[in-house]
Every structure is written in C-alpha cells, then in structure tokens.
Coordinates of N, CA, C and O in Angstrom, one line a residue:
X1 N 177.1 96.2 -98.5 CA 176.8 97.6 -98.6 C 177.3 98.1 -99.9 O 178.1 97.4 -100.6
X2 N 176.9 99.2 -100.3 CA 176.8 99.7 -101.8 C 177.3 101.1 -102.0 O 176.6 102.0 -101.5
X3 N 178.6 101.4 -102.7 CA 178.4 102.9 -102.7 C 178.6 102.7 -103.9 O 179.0 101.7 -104.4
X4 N 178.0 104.3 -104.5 CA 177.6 104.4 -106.0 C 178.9 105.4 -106.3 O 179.2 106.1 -105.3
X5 N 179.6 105.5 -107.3 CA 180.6 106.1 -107.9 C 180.2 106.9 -109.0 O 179.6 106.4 -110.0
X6 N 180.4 107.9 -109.0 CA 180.1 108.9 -111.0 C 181.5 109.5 -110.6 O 181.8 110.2 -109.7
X7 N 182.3 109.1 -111.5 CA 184.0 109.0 -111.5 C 184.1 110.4 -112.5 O 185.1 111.1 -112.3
X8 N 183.1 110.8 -113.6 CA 184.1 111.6 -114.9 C 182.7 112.9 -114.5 O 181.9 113.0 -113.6
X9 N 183.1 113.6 -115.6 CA 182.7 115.0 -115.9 C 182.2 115.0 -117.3 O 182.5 114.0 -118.0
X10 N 181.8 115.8 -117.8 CA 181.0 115.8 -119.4 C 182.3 115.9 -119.8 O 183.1 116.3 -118.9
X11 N 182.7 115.7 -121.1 CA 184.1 116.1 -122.0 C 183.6 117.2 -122.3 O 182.4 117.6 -122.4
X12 N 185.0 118.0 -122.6 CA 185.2 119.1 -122.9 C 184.5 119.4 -124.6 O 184.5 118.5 -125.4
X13 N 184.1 120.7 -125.0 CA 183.2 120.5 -126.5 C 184.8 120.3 -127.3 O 184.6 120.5 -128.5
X14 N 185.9 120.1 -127.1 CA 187.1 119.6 -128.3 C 187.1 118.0 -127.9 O 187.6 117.1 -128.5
X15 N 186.5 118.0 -127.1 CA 187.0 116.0 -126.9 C 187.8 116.1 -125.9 O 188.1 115.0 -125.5
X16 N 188.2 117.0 -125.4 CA 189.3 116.5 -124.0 C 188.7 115.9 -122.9 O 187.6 116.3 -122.5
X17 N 189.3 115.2 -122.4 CA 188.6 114.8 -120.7 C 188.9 116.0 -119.8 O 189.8 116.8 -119.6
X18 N 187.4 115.8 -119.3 CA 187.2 117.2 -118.3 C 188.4 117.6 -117.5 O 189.3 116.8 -117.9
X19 N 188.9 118.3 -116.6 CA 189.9 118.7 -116.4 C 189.3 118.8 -114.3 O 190.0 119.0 -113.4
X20 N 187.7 118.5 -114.4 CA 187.2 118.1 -113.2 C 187.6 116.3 -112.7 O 187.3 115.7 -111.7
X21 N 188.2 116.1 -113.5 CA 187.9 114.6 -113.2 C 189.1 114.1 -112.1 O 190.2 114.6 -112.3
X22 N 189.1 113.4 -111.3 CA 189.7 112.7 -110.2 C 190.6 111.3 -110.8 O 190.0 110.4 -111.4
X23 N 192.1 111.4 -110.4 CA 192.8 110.4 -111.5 C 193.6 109.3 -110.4 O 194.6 108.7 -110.7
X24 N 192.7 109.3 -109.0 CA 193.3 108.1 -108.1 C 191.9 107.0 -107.8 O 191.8 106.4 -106.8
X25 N 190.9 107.0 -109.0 CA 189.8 106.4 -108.7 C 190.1 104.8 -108.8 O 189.2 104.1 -108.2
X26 N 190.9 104.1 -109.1 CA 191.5 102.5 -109.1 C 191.7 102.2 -107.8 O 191.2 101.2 -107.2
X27 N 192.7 103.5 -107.4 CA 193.1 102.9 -105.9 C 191.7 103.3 -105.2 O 191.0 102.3 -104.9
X28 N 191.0 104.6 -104.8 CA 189.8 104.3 -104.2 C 189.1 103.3 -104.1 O 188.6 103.0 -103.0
X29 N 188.9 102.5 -105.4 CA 187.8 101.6 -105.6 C 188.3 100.7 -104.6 O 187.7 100.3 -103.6
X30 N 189.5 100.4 -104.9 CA 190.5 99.5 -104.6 C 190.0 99.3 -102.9 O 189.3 98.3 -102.5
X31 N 190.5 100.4 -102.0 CA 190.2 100.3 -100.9 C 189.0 100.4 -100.1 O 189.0 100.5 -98.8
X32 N 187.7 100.4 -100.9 CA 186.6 100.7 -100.5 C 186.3 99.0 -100.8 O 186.0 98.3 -99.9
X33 N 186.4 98.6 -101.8 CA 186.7 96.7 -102.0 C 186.9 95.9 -100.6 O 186.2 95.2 -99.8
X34 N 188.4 96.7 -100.6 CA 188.8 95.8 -99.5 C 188.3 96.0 -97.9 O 188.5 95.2 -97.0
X35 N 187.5 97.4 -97.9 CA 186.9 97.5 -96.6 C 185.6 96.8 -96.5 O 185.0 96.9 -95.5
X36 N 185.2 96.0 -97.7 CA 183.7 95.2 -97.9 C 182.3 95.8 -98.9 O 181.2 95.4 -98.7
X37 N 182.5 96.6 -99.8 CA 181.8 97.8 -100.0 C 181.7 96.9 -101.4 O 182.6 96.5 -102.1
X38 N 180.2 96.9 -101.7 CA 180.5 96.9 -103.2 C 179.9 98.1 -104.2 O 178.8 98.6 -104.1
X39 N 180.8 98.3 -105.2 CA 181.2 99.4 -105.8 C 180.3 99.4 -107.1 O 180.6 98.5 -107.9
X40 N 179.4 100.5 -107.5 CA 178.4 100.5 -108.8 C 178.8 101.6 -109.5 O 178.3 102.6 -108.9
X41 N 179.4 101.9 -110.3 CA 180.0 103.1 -111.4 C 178.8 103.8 -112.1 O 178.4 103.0 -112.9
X42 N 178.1 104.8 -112.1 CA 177.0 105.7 -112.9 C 178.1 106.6 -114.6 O 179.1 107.3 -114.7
X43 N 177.4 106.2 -115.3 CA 177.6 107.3 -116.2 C 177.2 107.3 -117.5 O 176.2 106.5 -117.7
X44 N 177.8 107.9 -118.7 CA 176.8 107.5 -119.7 C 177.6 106.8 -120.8 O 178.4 106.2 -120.2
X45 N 177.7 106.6 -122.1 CA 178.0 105.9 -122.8 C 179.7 106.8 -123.4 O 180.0 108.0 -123.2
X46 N 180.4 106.1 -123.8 CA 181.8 106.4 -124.0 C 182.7 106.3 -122.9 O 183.9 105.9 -123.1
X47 N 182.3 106.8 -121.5 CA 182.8 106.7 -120.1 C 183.8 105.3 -119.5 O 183.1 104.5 -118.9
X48 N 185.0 105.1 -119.6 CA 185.6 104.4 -118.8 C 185.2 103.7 -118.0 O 184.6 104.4 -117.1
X49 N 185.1 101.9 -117.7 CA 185.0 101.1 -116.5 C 185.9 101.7 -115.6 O 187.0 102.2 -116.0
X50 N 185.7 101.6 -114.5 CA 186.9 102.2 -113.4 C 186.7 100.6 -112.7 O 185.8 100.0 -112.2
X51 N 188.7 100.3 -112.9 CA 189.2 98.7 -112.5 C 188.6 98.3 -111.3 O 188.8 99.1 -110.4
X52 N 188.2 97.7 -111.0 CA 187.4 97.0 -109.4 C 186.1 97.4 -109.7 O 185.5 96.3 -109.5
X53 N 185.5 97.9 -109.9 CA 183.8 98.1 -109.5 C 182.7 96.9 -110.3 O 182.8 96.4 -111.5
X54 N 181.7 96.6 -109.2 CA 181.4 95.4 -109.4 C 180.4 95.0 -110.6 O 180.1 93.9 -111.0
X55 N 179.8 96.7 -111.1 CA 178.8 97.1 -111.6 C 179.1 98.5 -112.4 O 179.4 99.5 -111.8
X56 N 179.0 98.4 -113.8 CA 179.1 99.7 -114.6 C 177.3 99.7 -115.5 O 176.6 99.0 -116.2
X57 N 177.4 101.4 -114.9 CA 175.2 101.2 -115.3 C 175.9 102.7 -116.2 O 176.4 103.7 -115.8
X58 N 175.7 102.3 -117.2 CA 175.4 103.7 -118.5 C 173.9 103.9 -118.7 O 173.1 103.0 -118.7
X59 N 173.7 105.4 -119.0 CA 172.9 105.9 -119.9 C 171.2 105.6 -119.1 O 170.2 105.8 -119.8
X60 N 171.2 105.1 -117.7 CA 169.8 105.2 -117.1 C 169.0 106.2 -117.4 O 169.4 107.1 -118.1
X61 N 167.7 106.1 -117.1 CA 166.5 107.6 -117.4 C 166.7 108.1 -115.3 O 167.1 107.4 -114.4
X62 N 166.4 109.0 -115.3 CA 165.9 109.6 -114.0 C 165.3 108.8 -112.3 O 165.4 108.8 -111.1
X63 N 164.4 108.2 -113.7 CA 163.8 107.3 -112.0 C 164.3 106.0 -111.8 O 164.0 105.3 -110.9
X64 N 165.1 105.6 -112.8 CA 166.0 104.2 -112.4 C 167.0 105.4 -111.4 O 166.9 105.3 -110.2
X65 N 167.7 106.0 -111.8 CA 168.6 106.9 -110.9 C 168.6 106.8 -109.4 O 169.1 106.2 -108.4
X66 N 167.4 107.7 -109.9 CA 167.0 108.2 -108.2 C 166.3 106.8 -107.1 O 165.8 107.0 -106.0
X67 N 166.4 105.7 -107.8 CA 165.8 104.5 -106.9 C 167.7 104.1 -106.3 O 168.3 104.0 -105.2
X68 N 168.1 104.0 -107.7 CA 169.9 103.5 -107.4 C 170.1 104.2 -106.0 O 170.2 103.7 -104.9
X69 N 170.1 105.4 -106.3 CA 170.8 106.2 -105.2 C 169.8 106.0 -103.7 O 170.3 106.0 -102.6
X70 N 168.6 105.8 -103.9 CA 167.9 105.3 -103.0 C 168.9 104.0 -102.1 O 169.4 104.0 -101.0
X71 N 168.9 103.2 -103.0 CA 169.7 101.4 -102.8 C 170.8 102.0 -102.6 O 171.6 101.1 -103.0
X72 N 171.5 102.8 -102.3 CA 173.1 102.8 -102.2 C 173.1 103.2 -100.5 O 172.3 103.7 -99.8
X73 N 174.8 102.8 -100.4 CA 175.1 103.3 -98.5 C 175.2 104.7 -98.8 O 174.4 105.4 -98.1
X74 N 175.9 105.2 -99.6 CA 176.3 106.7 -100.0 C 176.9 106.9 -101.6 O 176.9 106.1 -102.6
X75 N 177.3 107.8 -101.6 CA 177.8 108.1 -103.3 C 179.2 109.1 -103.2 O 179.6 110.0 -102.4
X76 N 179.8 108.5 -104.4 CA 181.2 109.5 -104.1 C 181.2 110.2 -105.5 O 181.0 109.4 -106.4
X77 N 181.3 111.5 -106.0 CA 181.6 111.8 -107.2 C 182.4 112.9 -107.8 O 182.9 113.6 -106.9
X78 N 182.8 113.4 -108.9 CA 183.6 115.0 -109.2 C 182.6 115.8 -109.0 O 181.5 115.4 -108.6
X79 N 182.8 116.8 -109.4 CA 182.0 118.2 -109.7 C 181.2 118.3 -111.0 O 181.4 119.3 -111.8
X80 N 180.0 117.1 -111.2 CA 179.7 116.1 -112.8 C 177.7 117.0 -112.1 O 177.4 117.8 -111.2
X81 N 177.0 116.1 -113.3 CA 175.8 116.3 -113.2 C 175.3 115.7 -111.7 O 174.3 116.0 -111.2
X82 N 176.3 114.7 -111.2 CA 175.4 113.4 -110.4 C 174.8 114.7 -108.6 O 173.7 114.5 -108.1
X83 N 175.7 115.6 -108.1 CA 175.6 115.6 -106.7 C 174.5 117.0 -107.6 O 173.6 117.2 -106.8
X84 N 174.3 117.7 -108.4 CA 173.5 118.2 -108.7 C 171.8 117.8 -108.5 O 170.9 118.3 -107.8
X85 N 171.7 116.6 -109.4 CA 170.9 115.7 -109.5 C 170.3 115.3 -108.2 O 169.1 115.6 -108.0
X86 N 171.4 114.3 -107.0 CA 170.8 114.6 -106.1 C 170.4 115.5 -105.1 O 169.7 115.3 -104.1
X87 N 171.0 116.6 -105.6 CA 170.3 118.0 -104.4 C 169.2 118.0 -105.6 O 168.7 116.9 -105.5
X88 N 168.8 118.4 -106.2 CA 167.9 119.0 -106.6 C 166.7 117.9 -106.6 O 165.6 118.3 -106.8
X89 N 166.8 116.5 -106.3 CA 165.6 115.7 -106.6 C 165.7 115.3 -104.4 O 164.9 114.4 -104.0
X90 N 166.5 115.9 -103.5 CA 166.7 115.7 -102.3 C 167.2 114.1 -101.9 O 166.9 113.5 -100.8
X91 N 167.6 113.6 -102.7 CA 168.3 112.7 -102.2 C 169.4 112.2 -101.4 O 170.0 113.3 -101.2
X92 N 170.0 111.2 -100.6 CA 170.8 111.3 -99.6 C 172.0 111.8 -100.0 O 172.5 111.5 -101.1
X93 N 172.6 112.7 -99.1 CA 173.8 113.6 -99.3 C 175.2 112.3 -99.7 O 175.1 111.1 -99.5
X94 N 176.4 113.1 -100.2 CA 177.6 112.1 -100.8 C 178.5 112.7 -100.6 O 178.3 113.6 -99.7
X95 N 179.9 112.7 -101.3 CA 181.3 112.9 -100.7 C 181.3 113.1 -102.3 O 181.2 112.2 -103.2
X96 N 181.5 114.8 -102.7 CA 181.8 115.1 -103.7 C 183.8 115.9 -103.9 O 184.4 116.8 -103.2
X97 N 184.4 115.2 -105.0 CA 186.0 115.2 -105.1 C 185.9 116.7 -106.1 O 185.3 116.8 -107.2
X98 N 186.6 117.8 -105.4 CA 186.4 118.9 -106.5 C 188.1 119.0 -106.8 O 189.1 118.5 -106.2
X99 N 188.1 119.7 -107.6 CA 189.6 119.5 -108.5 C 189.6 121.2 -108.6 O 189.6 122.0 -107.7
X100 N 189.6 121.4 -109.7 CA 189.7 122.8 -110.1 C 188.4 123.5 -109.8 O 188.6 124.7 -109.3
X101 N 186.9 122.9 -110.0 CA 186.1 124.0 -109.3 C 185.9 124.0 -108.3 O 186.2 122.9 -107.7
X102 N 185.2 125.3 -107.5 CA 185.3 126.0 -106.1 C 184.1 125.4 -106.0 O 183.1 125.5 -106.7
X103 N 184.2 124.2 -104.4 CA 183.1 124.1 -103.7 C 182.1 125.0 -103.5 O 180.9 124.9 -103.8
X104 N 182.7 126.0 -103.0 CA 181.6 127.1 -102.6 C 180.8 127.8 -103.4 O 179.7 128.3 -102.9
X105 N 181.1 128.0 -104.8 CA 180.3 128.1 -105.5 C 179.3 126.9 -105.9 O 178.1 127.0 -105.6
X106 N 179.8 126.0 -106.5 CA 179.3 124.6 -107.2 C 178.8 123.3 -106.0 O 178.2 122.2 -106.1
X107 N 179.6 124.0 -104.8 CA 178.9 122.6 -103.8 C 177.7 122.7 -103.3 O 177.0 123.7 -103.6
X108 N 177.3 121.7 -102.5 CA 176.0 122.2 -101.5 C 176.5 121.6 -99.8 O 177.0 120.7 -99.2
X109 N 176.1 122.7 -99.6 CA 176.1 122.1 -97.9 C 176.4 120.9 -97.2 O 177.4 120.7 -96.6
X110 N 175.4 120.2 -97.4 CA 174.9 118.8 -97.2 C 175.9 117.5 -97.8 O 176.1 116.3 -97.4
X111 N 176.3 118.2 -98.7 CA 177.3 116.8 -99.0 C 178.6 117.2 -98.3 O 178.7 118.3 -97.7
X112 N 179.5 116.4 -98.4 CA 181.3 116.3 -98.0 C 182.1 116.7 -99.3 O 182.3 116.2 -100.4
X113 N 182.3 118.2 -98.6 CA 183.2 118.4 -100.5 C 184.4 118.5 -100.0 O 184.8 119.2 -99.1
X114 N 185.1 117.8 -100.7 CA 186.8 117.5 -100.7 C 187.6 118.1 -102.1 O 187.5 117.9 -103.3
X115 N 188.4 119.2 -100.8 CA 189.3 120.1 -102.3 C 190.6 120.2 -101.8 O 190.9 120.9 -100.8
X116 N 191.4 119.6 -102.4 CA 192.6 119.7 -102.1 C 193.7 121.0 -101.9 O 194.8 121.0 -101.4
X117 N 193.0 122.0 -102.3 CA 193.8 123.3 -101.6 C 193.2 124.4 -102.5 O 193.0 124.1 -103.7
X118 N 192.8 125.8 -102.1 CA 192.4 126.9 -102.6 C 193.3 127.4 -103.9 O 193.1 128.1 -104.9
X119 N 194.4 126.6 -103.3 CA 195.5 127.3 -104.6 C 195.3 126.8 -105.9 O 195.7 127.4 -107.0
X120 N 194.7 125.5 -105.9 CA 194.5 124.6 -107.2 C 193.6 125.1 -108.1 O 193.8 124.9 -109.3
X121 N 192.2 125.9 -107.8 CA 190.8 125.7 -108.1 C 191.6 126.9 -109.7 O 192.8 127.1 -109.7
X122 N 191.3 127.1 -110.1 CA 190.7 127.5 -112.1 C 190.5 129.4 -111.3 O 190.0 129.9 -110.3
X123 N 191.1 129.7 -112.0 CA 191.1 131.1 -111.7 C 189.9 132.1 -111.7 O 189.5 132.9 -110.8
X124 N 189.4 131.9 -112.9 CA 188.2 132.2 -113.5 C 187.1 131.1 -113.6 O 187.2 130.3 -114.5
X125 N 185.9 130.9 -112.6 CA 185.7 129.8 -112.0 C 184.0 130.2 -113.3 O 183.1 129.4 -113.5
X126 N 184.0 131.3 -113.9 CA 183.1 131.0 -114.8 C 183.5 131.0 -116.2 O 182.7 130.5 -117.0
X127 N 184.3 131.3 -116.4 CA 185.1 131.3 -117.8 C 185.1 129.9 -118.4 O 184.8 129.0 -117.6
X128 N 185.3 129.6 -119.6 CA 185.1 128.6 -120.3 C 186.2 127.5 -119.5 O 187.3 127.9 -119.2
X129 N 185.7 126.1 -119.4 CA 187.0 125.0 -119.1 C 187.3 124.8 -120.3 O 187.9 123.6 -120.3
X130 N 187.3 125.2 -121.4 CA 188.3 124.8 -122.4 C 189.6 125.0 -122.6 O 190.5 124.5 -123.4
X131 N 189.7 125.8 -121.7 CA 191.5 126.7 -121.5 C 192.1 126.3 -120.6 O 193.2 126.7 -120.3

C-alpha cells in the first residue's frame, strides 16, 4: 500500500522555510514504514528528501499528479498547494497537518485536518507569513 506525502510549503519570498511546515516528518515516515506502507514524497525542485521514503517525484505536470494520487492508499500533507489540488480536481480526501494556519478557513471538510491547538494558529490569518 502507498501513501503519498507533500511534507513542505512554498518558501517564504526572503528564502525562509515556510513557517507551515511539519518538523516530525522522519519519525512519521518512520512509523508508517514500519506499519508496511510505502511512502512517495510529492514536491518540486529545491525541496528536501524526507529520510525513509521510498520514492521522491519533483516537479510532475497535473495529470501525472492526479493519476499518483489516484494510485495511492491516501495522502498526508501541510497547509501546501497539494490538498487544494485535490479538492479542487475531487480527488480522494487525506490527512492534512496545519501548523499556524486555521483549518477552518484553509481546510476542507472532507479531509482530516489535524491542528494542534487554537492557541498556536498566526494571529492574522491573512496578513503576510513573512512576519
């Protein structure tokens, strides 16, 4: 079985790593390995291998995408282009990791959004993430 991973977020326009991004993705992989799962990383060029995954795919077009995600058991990702992508082209729902932005704004329904507490999310949830 196959789940698909998009681990990062666009960088920030100074070059910083997004401030969306999830920093226990080794051990995840880790444990989704060891439950039998093999693990395919999505993203685009400059992006980090994340340690264990069996498969790193950069820089695909659209309909290689949307077949991937077809072929996968499910998908895990941050608050990135990928759970966008699949709501909007209706593909099967995933387990999206929010950090600082507000599910409820930025989620959809249909997927599993996991936020670790109301207190964490960015104050100003439209204001620039450069701050």
């Amino acid at each position: 079985m196959k789940i698909l991973i998009s681990p990062y977020a666009a960088r920030l326009f100074n070059g910083k790593e997004s401030p969306k991004n999830y920093p226990h993705w080794p051990r995840l992989v880790q444990l989704l390995n060891q439950s039998g799962y093999e693990v395919v990383q999505i993203g685009v060029s400059g992006e980090a291998r994340i340690e264990g995954v069996g498969q790193l795919i950069l820089n695909w077009p659209f309909d290689k995408l949307r077949q991937l995600a077809n072929d996968c058991e499910t998908w895990i990702a941050v608050d990135n282009f990928w759970p966008h992508f699949c709501h909007c082209e209706r593909l099967k729902p995933g387990i999206v990791l929010f950090g600082l932005s507000d599910p409820l704004i930025f989620g959809y329904s249909r997927n599993i959004n996991l936020l670790r507490g109301r207190d964490f999310l960015k104050h100003y949830q439209y204001d620039s993430w450069m701050a």
